[in-house]
Short mmCIF file of C-alpha atoms in Angstrom, two decimals:
data_model
loop_
_atom_site.label_atom_id
_atom_site.label_comp_id
_atom_site.label_asym_id
_atom_site.label_seq_id
_atom_site.Cartn_x
_atom_site.Cartn_y
_atom_site.Cartn_z
CA MET A 108 147.17 -96.54 -98.79
CA LYS A 109 150.78 -95.81 -97.99
CA TYR A 110 151.76 -94.17 -94.66
CA ILE A 111 154.79 -92.01 -93.90
CA VAL A 112 155.32 -91.16 -90.22
CA VAL A 113 157.50 -88.28 -89.04
CA THR A 114 158.73 -88.37 -85.42
CA GLY A 115 161.24 -86.09 -83.68
CA GLY A 116 163.81 -86.25 -80.96
CA VAL A 117 166.32 -84.32 -78.84
CA VAL A 118 164.31 -81.09 -78.62
CA SER A 119 160.94 -79.77 -79.83
CA GLY A 120 160.54 -77.07 -82.43
CA LEU A 121 162.94 -78.62 -84.97
CA GLY A 122 160.51 -78.11 -87.85
CA LYS A 123 158.72 -81.46 -88.21
CA GLY A 124 155.76 -79.59 -89.65
CA VAL A 125 157.84 -77.91 -92.35
CA THR A 126 159.63 -81.21 -93.06
CA ILE A 127 156.42 -83.21 -93.53
CA SER A 128 154.85 -80.40 -95.60
CA SER A 129 157.90 -80.23 -97.84
CA MET A 130 157.92 -83.99 -98.22
CA GLY A 131 154.28 -83.87 -99.23
CA ARG A 132 154.89 -81.12 -101.76
CA MET A 133 157.72 -83.13 -103.29
CA LEU A 134 155.48 -86.18 -103.56
CA GLN A 135 152.77 -84.12 -105.19
CA GLY A 136 155.41 -83.06 -107.74
CA CYS A 137 155.83 -86.79 -108.43
CA GLY A 138 152.15 -87.03 -109.34
CA LEU A 139 150.87 -88.48 -106.04
CA ARG A 140 147.86 -87.38 -104.01
CA VAL A 141 148.63 -86.80 -100.33
CA THR A 142 146.78 -86.15 -97.12
CA SER A 143 148.13 -85.26 -93.60
CA ILE A 144 147.38 -86.14 -90.00
CA LYS A 145 148.80 -84.35 -86.95
CA ILE A 146 149.02 -86.23 -83.63
CA ASP A 147 149.19 -84.01 -80.55
CA PRO A 148 149.82 -85.99 -77.34
CA TYR A 149 148.35 -83.41 -74.94
CA LEU A 150 145.16 -84.17 -72.97
CA ASN A 151 143.28 -81.20 -74.40
CA VAL A 152 140.49 -82.21 -76.79
CA ASP A 153 141.64 -79.49 -79.16
CA ALA A 154 143.70 -76.31 -79.18
CA GLY A 155 140.67 -73.98 -78.87
CA THR A 156 141.07 -73.30 -75.15
CA MET A 157 144.88 -73.01 -75.14
CA SER A 158 146.82 -69.77 -74.91
CA PRO A 159 148.77 -68.95 -78.09
CA PHE A 160 151.85 -68.73 -75.86
CA GLU A 161 151.63 -72.52 -75.35
CA HIS A 162 151.90 -73.80 -78.92
CA GLY A 163 151.37 -70.75 -81.11
CA GLU A 164 148.13 -69.83 -82.84
CA THR A 165 144.98 -71.92 -82.90
CA TYR A 166 144.44 -72.71 -86.59
CA VAL A 167 140.75 -72.82 -87.50
CA LEU A 168 139.78 -75.21 -90.29
CA ASN A 169 136.93 -74.73 -92.72
CA ASP A 170 134.69 -77.09 -90.76
CA GLY A 171 135.23 -75.00 -87.62
CA GLY A 172 137.79 -77.33 -86.05
CA GLU A 173 140.28 -75.57 -83.75
CA THR A 174 143.65 -77.27 -84.28
CA ASP A 175 147.42 -77.01 -84.04
CA LEU A 176 149.12 -74.49 -86.32
CA ASP A 177 150.90 -77.30 -88.19
CA LEU A 178 147.66 -78.07 -90.02
CA GLY A 179 147.90 -74.59 -91.45
CA ASN A 180 151.35 -75.46 -92.80
CA TYR A 181 149.93 -78.57 -94.41
CA GLU A 182 147.09 -76.68 -96.06
CA ARG A 183 149.30 -73.87 -97.33
CA PHE A 184 152.06 -76.10 -98.71
CA LEU A 185 149.86 -78.87 -100.10
CA SER A 186 146.79 -76.85 -101.13
CA ILE A 187 144.49 -79.29 -99.38
CA SER A 188 141.58 -78.74 -97.02
CA LEU A 189 141.61 -80.81 -93.84
CA THR A 190 138.96 -81.62 -91.25
CA SER A 191 139.08 -81.51 -87.46
CA ASN A 192 139.50 -85.32 -87.48
CA HIS A 193 142.88 -84.85 -89.09
CA ASN A 194 144.14 -83.55 -85.74
CA ILE A 195 144.29 -86.43 -83.26
CA THR A 196 144.78 -85.58 -79.58
CA THR A 197 144.94 -87.72 -76.45
CA GLY A 198 141.80 -85.97 -75.23
CA LYS A 199 139.83 -86.90 -78.36
CA VAL A 200 140.93 -90.52 -78.28
CA TYR A 201 140.12 -91.04 -74.57
CA ARG A 202 136.80 -89.22 -74.94
CA LYS A 203 135.78 -91.55 -77.74
CA VAL A 204 136.87 -94.71 -75.95
CA ILE A 205 135.13 -93.67 -72.72
CA GLY A 206 131.97 -92.93 -74.73
CA LYS A 207 132.05 -96.45 -76.13
CA GLU A 208 132.65 -97.93 -72.66
CA ARG A 209 129.64 -96.04 -71.23
CA ARG A 210 127.42 -97.43 -74.01
CA GLY A 211 128.68 -100.96 -73.31
CA ASP A 212 130.36 -101.38 -76.69
CA TYR A 213 133.18 -103.36 -75.08
CA LEU A 214 130.69 -105.95 -73.65
CA GLY A 215 131.89 -105.71 -70.06
CA LYS A 216 135.56 -106.09 -70.85
CA THR A 217 138.21 -104.27 -68.81
CA VAL A 218 139.05 -101.20 -70.90
CA GLN A 219 142.87 -100.77 -71.10
CA VAL A 220 145.43 -98.65 -72.88
CA VAL A 221 146.47 -101.77 -74.78
CA PRO A 222 144.54 -102.85 -76.75
CA HIS A 223 141.60 -100.45 -76.62
CA ILE A 224 143.33 -97.03 -76.77
CA THR A 225 145.98 -98.22 -79.27
CA ASN A 226 143.37 -99.91 -81.48
CA GLU A 227 141.28 -96.75 -81.48
CA ILE A 228 144.28 -94.70 -82.63
CA GLN A 229 145.03 -97.16 -85.46
CA GLU A 230 141.38 -97.22 -86.60
CA TRP A 231 141.21 -93.42 -86.47
CA ILE A 232 144.31 -93.09 -88.67
CA GLU A 233 143.03 -95.59 -91.24
CA GLU A 234 139.59 -94.04 -91.42
CA VAL A 235 140.70 -90.40 -91.68
CA ALA A 236 143.45 -91.24 -94.18
CA HIS A 237 140.73 -92.24 -96.69
CA VAL A 238 138.84 -88.93 -96.40
CA PRO A 239 139.38 -86.92 -99.65
CA VAL A 240 140.99 -83.54 -98.94
CA ASP A 241 141.63 -81.95 -102.32
CA ASP A 242 138.24 -81.79 -103.99
CA ALA A 243 136.78 -78.25 -103.86
CA GLY A 244 133.19 -79.39 -103.45
CA ASN A 245 133.45 -82.32 -101.06
CA ARG A 246 136.29 -81.63 -98.68
CA HIS A 247 134.70 -81.61 -95.28
CA TRP A 248 132.97 -84.92 -94.85
CA GLU A 249 133.67 -86.26 -91.37
CA ALA A 250 134.98 -89.81 -91.22
CA ASP A 251 133.13 -90.46 -87.97
CA ASN A 252 131.95 -88.84 -84.76
CA THR A 253 134.81 -88.08 -82.42
CA ASP A 254 132.92 -88.04 -79.12
CA GLY A 255 131.70 -91.62 -79.06
CA SER A 256 128.06 -90.48 -79.40
CA GLU A 257 125.35 -92.48 -81.07
CA HIS A 258 124.58 -89.83 -83.67
CA GLU A 259 124.34 -91.33 -87.14
CA LYS A 260 126.90 -90.26 -89.68
CA SER A 261 125.42 -87.76 -92.10
CA ASP A 262 125.74 -88.26 -95.84
CA GLU A 263 125.70 -84.53 -96.45
CA GLY A 264 128.97 -83.51 -97.98
CA ALA A 265 130.11 -87.10 -98.22
CA PRO A 266 132.65 -87.79 -100.99
CA SER A 267 131.19 -88.39 -104.40
CA ASP A 268 132.38 -91.11 -106.78
CA ASP A 269 134.65 -88.72 -108.65
CA VAL A 270 136.49 -87.54 -105.57
CA LYS A 271 139.95 -89.11 -105.31
CA VAL A 272 141.30 -90.59 -102.11
CA ALA A 273 144.97 -89.84 -101.36
CA ASP A 274 147.72 -92.26 -102.31
CA ILE A 275 149.92 -91.38 -99.30
CA CYS A 276 149.04 -90.29 -95.79
CA LEU A 277 151.64 -88.22 -93.95
CA ILE A 278 151.52 -88.50 -90.16
CA GLU A 279 153.33 -86.15 -87.80
CA VAL A 280 153.77 -87.20 -84.15
CA GLY A 281 154.04 -84.08 -82.02
CA GLY A 282 156.52 -83.72 -79.13
CA THR A 283 159.70 -85.70 -78.83
CA VAL A 284 160.43 -89.42 -78.58
CA GLY A 285 160.78 -90.33 -74.92
CA ASP A 286 157.95 -88.09 -73.67
CA ILE A 287 155.53 -89.98 -71.41
CA GLU A 288 152.47 -88.53 -73.08
CA SER A 289 153.45 -89.68 -76.58
CA SER A 290 154.28 -93.24 -75.61
CA VAL A 291 150.77 -94.59 -76.32
CA PHE A 292 150.88 -93.16 -79.86
CA LEU A 293 154.28 -94.69 -80.50
CA GLU A 294 152.99 -98.04 -79.26
CA ALA A 295 149.99 -97.71 -81.59
CA LEU A 296 152.31 -96.95 -84.52
CA ARG A 297 154.53 -99.93 -83.59
CA GLN A 298 151.46 -102.15 -83.95
CA PHE A 299 150.28 -100.24 -87.02
CA GLN A 300 153.42 -101.06 -89.02
CA PHE A 301 152.49 -104.74 -88.85
CA ARG A 302 148.80 -104.03 -89.41
CA VAL A 303 149.44 -102.38 -92.81
CA GLY A 304 152.61 -104.23 -93.79
CA PRO A 305 156.24 -103.16 -94.30
CA THR A 306 155.70 -101.92 -97.89
CA ASN A 307 152.92 -99.58 -96.77
CA PHE A 308 154.73 -98.03 -93.78
CA CYS A 309 157.79 -95.75 -93.64
CA LEU A 310 159.10 -94.18 -90.46
CA THR A 311 161.27 -91.10 -90.47
CA PHE A 312 162.99 -89.19 -87.70
CA VAL A 313 163.88 -85.49 -87.34
CA SER A 314 166.83 -84.74 -85.12
CA LEU A 315 169.25 -81.95 -84.20
CA VAL A 316 172.95 -81.95 -85.09
CA PRO A 317 174.46 -79.14 -83.00
CA ILE A 318 177.80 -77.59 -83.81
CA MET A 319 180.29 -77.19 -80.96
CA GLY A 320 183.43 -75.40 -81.99
CA ASP A 321 183.85 -76.60 -85.55
CA GLU A 322 182.53 -80.10 -84.99
CA GLN A 323 179.09 -81.45 -85.87
CA LYS A 324 177.93 -83.57 -82.95
CA THR A 325 176.04 -86.78 -83.64
CA LYS A 326 175.46 -88.05 -80.10
CA PRO A 327 172.03 -86.36 -79.62
CA THR A 328 170.80 -88.03 -82.81
CA GLN A 329 172.21 -91.40 -81.71
CA HIS A 330 170.37 -91.15 -78.38
CA GLY A 331 167.12 -90.05 -80.03
CA VAL A 332 167.15 -93.01 -82.44
CA ARG A 333 168.06 -95.36 -79.60
CA ASP A 334 164.93 -94.18 -77.66
CA LEU A 335 162.86 -94.69 -80.80
CA ARG A 336 164.19 -98.19 -81.39
CA SER A 337 163.59 -99.06 -77.74
CA VAL A 338 159.82 -98.86 -78.41
CA GLY A 339 160.08 -101.09 -81.46
CA LEU A 340 160.33 -98.47 -84.21
CA SER A 341 163.31 -98.07 -86.49
CA PRO A 342 163.58 -95.11 -88.90
CA THR A 343 164.16 -95.53 -92.61
CA VAL A 344 165.22 -91.92 -93.10
CA ILE A 345 166.80 -89.47 -90.64
CA PHE A 346 166.43 -85.74 -91.23
CA CYS A 347 169.23 -83.82 -89.54
CA ARG A 348 168.55 -80.17 -88.69
CA CYS A 349 171.79 -78.17 -88.59
CA ARG A 350 172.96 -74.63 -89.13
CA GLU A 351 175.36 -75.80 -91.82
CA VAL A 352 175.38 -78.48 -94.48
CA LEU A 353 175.89 -81.93 -93.01
CA GLU A 354 179.38 -83.24 -93.66
CA THR A 355 179.94 -86.58 -95.34
CA SER A 356 181.69 -87.97 -92.26
CA THR A 357 178.76 -86.89 -90.07
CA LYS A 358 176.28 -88.67 -92.33
CA SER A 359 178.40 -91.85 -92.31
CA LYS A 360 178.67 -91.87 -88.54
CA ILE A 361 174.94 -91.38 -88.01
CA ALA A 362 174.15 -94.08 -90.57
CA SER A 363 176.53 -96.49 -88.83
CA PHE A 364 175.20 -95.96 -85.33
CA CYS A 365 171.49 -95.46 -86.08
CA HIS A 366 170.74 -98.57 -88.18
CA VAL A 367 169.75 -96.95 -91.50
CA ASN A 368 170.65 -98.14 -94.99
CA GLY A 369 173.73 -96.07 -95.60
CA PRO A 370 174.60 -92.34 -95.55
CA SER A 371 172.14 -91.70 -98.42
CA CYS A 372 169.30 -92.19 -95.88
CA VAL A 373 170.73 -89.42 -93.62
CA LEU A 374 169.50 -86.15 -95.08
CA SER A 375 170.88 -82.69 -94.39
CA VAL A 376 168.07 -80.22 -93.60
CA HIS A 377 170.27 -77.19 -92.98
CA ASP A 378 169.32 -73.54 -92.93
CA VAL A 379 168.28 -72.18 -96.32
CA SER A 380 167.41 -68.70 -97.52
CA ASN A 381 163.65 -69.37 -97.43
CA VAL A 382 161.42 -72.26 -96.35
CA TYR A 383 160.21 -72.94 -99.89
CA HIS A 384 163.63 -74.35 -100.74
CA VAL A 385 163.13 -77.29 -98.40
CA PRO A 386 161.20 -79.48 -100.90
CA LEU A 387 163.96 -78.85 -103.41
CA LEU A 388 166.58 -79.68 -100.78
CA LEU A 389 164.90 -83.05 -100.08
CA MET A 390 164.60 -83.74 -103.79
CA GLU A 391 168.29 -83.06 -104.39
CA GLN A 392 169.10 -85.76 -101.82
CA ASN A 393 166.82 -88.26 -103.61
CA LEU A 394 164.25 -88.60 -100.86
CA HIS A 395 161.51 -89.24 -103.45
CA ARG A 396 163.45 -92.24 -104.79
CA ILE A 397 164.14 -93.59 -101.30
CA LEU A 398 160.43 -93.45 -100.48
CA ALA A 399 159.45 -94.94 -103.83
CA GLU A 400 161.75 -97.92 -103.20
CA THR A 401 160.70 -98.39 -99.56
CA LEU A 402 156.96 -98.15 -100.30
CA GLN A 403 157.24 -99.84 -103.74
CA LEU A 404 155.27 -97.08 -105.37
CA ASP A 405 155.96 -98.46 -108.86
CA GLN A 406 153.93 -101.53 -107.93
CA ILE A 407 150.69 -99.60 -107.34
CA ALA A 408 148.50 -100.32 -110.39
CA THR A 409 146.06 -97.51 -109.60
CA LEU A 410 148.75 -94.87 -110.05
CA GLY A 411 148.79 -95.55 -113.78
CA ASN A 412 150.99 -92.98 -115.51
CA ARG A 413 150.77 -90.45 -112.68
CA LEU A 414 153.99 -91.42 -110.96
CA ASP A 415 156.93 -89.32 -112.29
CA LEU A 416 160.10 -89.62 -110.21
CA THR A 417 161.87 -87.10 -112.43
CA LEU A 418 159.47 -84.40 -111.16
CA GLY A 419 158.80 -83.17 -114.63
CA GLY A 420 162.48 -83.13 -115.54
CA LEU A 421 163.53 -81.01 -112.56
CA GLU A 422 165.59 -83.79 -111.01
CA GLU A 423 168.41 -83.62 -113.55
CA LYS A 424 168.27 -79.81 -113.70
CA SER A 425 168.83 -79.46 -109.95
CA THR A 426 172.61 -79.75 -110.51
CA MET A 427 172.51 -76.09 -111.57
CA TRP A 428 172.15 -74.85 -107.99
CA ASN A 429 173.87 -75.83 -104.76
CA LEU A 430 171.34 -76.14 -101.96
CA CYS A 431 173.12 -79.31 -100.80
CA GLU A 432 176.48 -77.60 -100.78
CA SER A 433 175.64 -74.28 -99.20
CA LYS A 434 172.81 -72.62 -97.30
CA GLU A 435 172.93 -69.84 -99.86
CA SER A 436 170.91 -70.68 -102.93
CA VAL A 437 172.12 -69.68 -106.39
CA ALA A 438 169.38 -67.71 -108.14
CA ASN A 439 171.55 -66.57 -111.06
CA GLU A 440 170.29 -65.73 -114.53
CA LYS A 441 171.20 -69.16 -115.89
CA VAL A 442 169.10 -70.93 -113.26
CA MET A 443 166.15 -68.59 -113.74
CA ASP A 444 166.24 -68.94 -117.54
CA MET A 445 166.31 -72.73 -117.21
CA LEU A 446 163.31 -72.73 -114.87
CA SER A 447 161.34 -70.33 -117.03
CA ASN A 448 161.97 -72.29 -120.23
CA ALA A 449 161.32 -75.69 -118.70
CA SER A 450 158.02 -74.82 -117.09
CA ASP A 451 154.62 -75.50 -118.56
CA ASN A 452 151.25 -74.72 -117.04
CA LYS A 453 149.32 -77.81 -118.09
CA ASP A 454 148.72 -78.79 -114.45
CA LEU A 455 147.62 -75.30 -113.35
CA ASP A 456 144.33 -75.28 -111.41
CA VAL A 457 144.69 -78.91 -110.34
CA MET A 458 145.52 -77.71 -106.81
CA GLY A 459 142.99 -74.94 -106.42
CA GLY A 460 144.73 -72.67 -108.94
CA MET A 461 148.23 -73.66 -107.85
CA SER A 462 150.48 -75.61 -110.20
CA ARG A 463 151.62 -79.08 -109.21
CA SER A 464 154.76 -78.58 -111.23
CA MET A 465 157.88 -78.63 -109.13
CA ILE A 466 159.54 -76.45 -111.73
CA ASP A 467 157.01 -73.75 -111.02
CA TRP A 468 157.66 -74.26 -107.32
CA ALA A 469 161.43 -73.95 -107.85
CA ARG A 470 161.00 -70.79 -109.87
CA MET A 471 158.91 -69.30 -107.08
CA ALA A 472 161.46 -70.26 -104.39
CA PHE A 473 164.39 -68.76 -106.27
CA LYS A 474 162.52 -65.58 -107.23
CA LEU A 475 161.73 -65.06 -103.59
CA ASP A 476 165.49 -64.87 -102.93
CA ARG A 477 165.69 -61.81 -105.21
CA PHE A 478 163.31 -59.68 -103.18
CA GLU A 479 165.27 -56.77 -101.74
CA GLU A 480 162.78 -54.11 -100.72
CA CYS A 481 161.31 -54.27 -97.23
CA VAL A 482 157.80 -53.25 -96.24
CA LYS A 483 156.95 -52.87 -92.56
CA ILE A 484 153.42 -53.86 -91.47
CA VAL A 485 152.34 -53.39 -87.87
CA ILE A 486 150.22 -56.10 -86.23
CA VAL A 487 148.24 -54.97 -83.19
CA GLY A 488 147.19 -57.78 -80.89
CA LYS A 489 147.20 -59.29 -77.41
CA TYR A 490 149.82 -62.00 -77.93
CA THR A 491 152.51 -60.18 -79.92
CA GLY A 492 155.23 -61.54 -77.62
CA LEU A 493 155.28 -64.70 -79.76
CA GLN A 494 155.38 -64.48 -83.55
CA ASP A 495 153.61 -67.83 -83.97
CA SER A 496 150.56 -66.37 -82.21
CA TYR A 497 149.58 -64.69 -85.49
CA LEU A 498 151.28 -67.06 -87.89
CA SER A 499 148.34 -67.29 -90.35
CA VAL A 500 148.23 -63.48 -90.64
CA ILE A 501 151.97 -63.30 -91.27
CA LYS A 502 151.86 -66.16 -93.77
CA SER A 503 148.91 -64.66 -95.62
CA LEU A 504 150.86 -61.41 -96.07
CA LYS A 505 153.86 -63.29 -97.37
CA VAL A 506 151.78 -65.42 -99.74
CA SER A 507 150.05 -62.26 -101.03
CA LEU A 508 153.44 -60.74 -101.74
CA MET A 509 154.54 -63.88 -103.57
CA TYR A 510 151.35 -64.00 -105.60
CA VAL A 511 151.70 -60.44 -106.75
CA PHE A 512 155.40 -60.34 -107.49
CA VAL A 513 156.15 -63.97 -108.50
CA TRP A 514 153.14 -65.02 -110.54
CA TYR A 515 151.92 -61.81 -112.13
CA MET A 516 155.43 -60.53 -112.95
CA SER A 517 156.77 -63.89 -114.23
#
């Protein structure tokens, strides 16, 4: 199992969820199976009792788990079905450890944050990462009880022999580096990188590059990475959120001061016309090849012929548009003709009726740019002061629109 961790700094709300979902979709286009885990450092056991004004909507999973809305992003982008155990909170971890202490599982030892809490986090990640998430009939098997109880694990719904475990586990750490509540998780991940080995662990960092006047400022990113390195973690890739495309000089400066392997490991995640361009944006900057080299994906014998770093031939065709040069995509007739002619549907239905082909994904993203007519739909609710309070409703309407106009009219 390979692990890719996404952390964030400077400010919250930079789009770590979209970044990790886009990364996962790109890896799926390379033929890999992925799963996702969201770490929320708050003391709540889950998001069920929290007001939507706190962190947005409570996303309800198929097994009834009430979780952070980012798990909804994972499911929609990756066409997977997660369990409540894929959302790790401080409350869940402490409840499980205290349950073990009350039963005497620690044999009278003093229960401490290190090693007991950090070990529990690492074991939780490893166990949940191996739960299959993309098989229609066996998606909701629980890896273990989360409350530390003595109830035996049920075999009902357990994964069958033909269910495939993911190749890569994506882990998002909520909040920002430097927060007191997230420090125990960062310490657990610091230990985890040695537990699984350097070729099985890749750390990434999402940061903000503000623009003051006409200058892109790198100091917030430098400070964020410094805080991350102070806890023993050093990022391999830095995602820089910015209104505009990151300049070459900005990338070079961040690479120099933030201890990454050159400007190619500093990726521009600037504003684009729609969120579905982000996987293409990451692909254009060769993120899939950086991850393949770091994690030595070509050395995994079990992948067989599944690994395709050309993404079905889309990699070389991406020079026809300019997502890395401008926030405005180029959905001209030449691009659309190329995407239409290059696509095949041999992988259709592999992801619950959704094609794994990145060419199909690119065609969908560019066609979405061509929508011009606007339809107004009124949502009546209690928490309308925050759009994220009804994110699933809004996303379902948008996906319905895409399904009707993109797939049926293609």
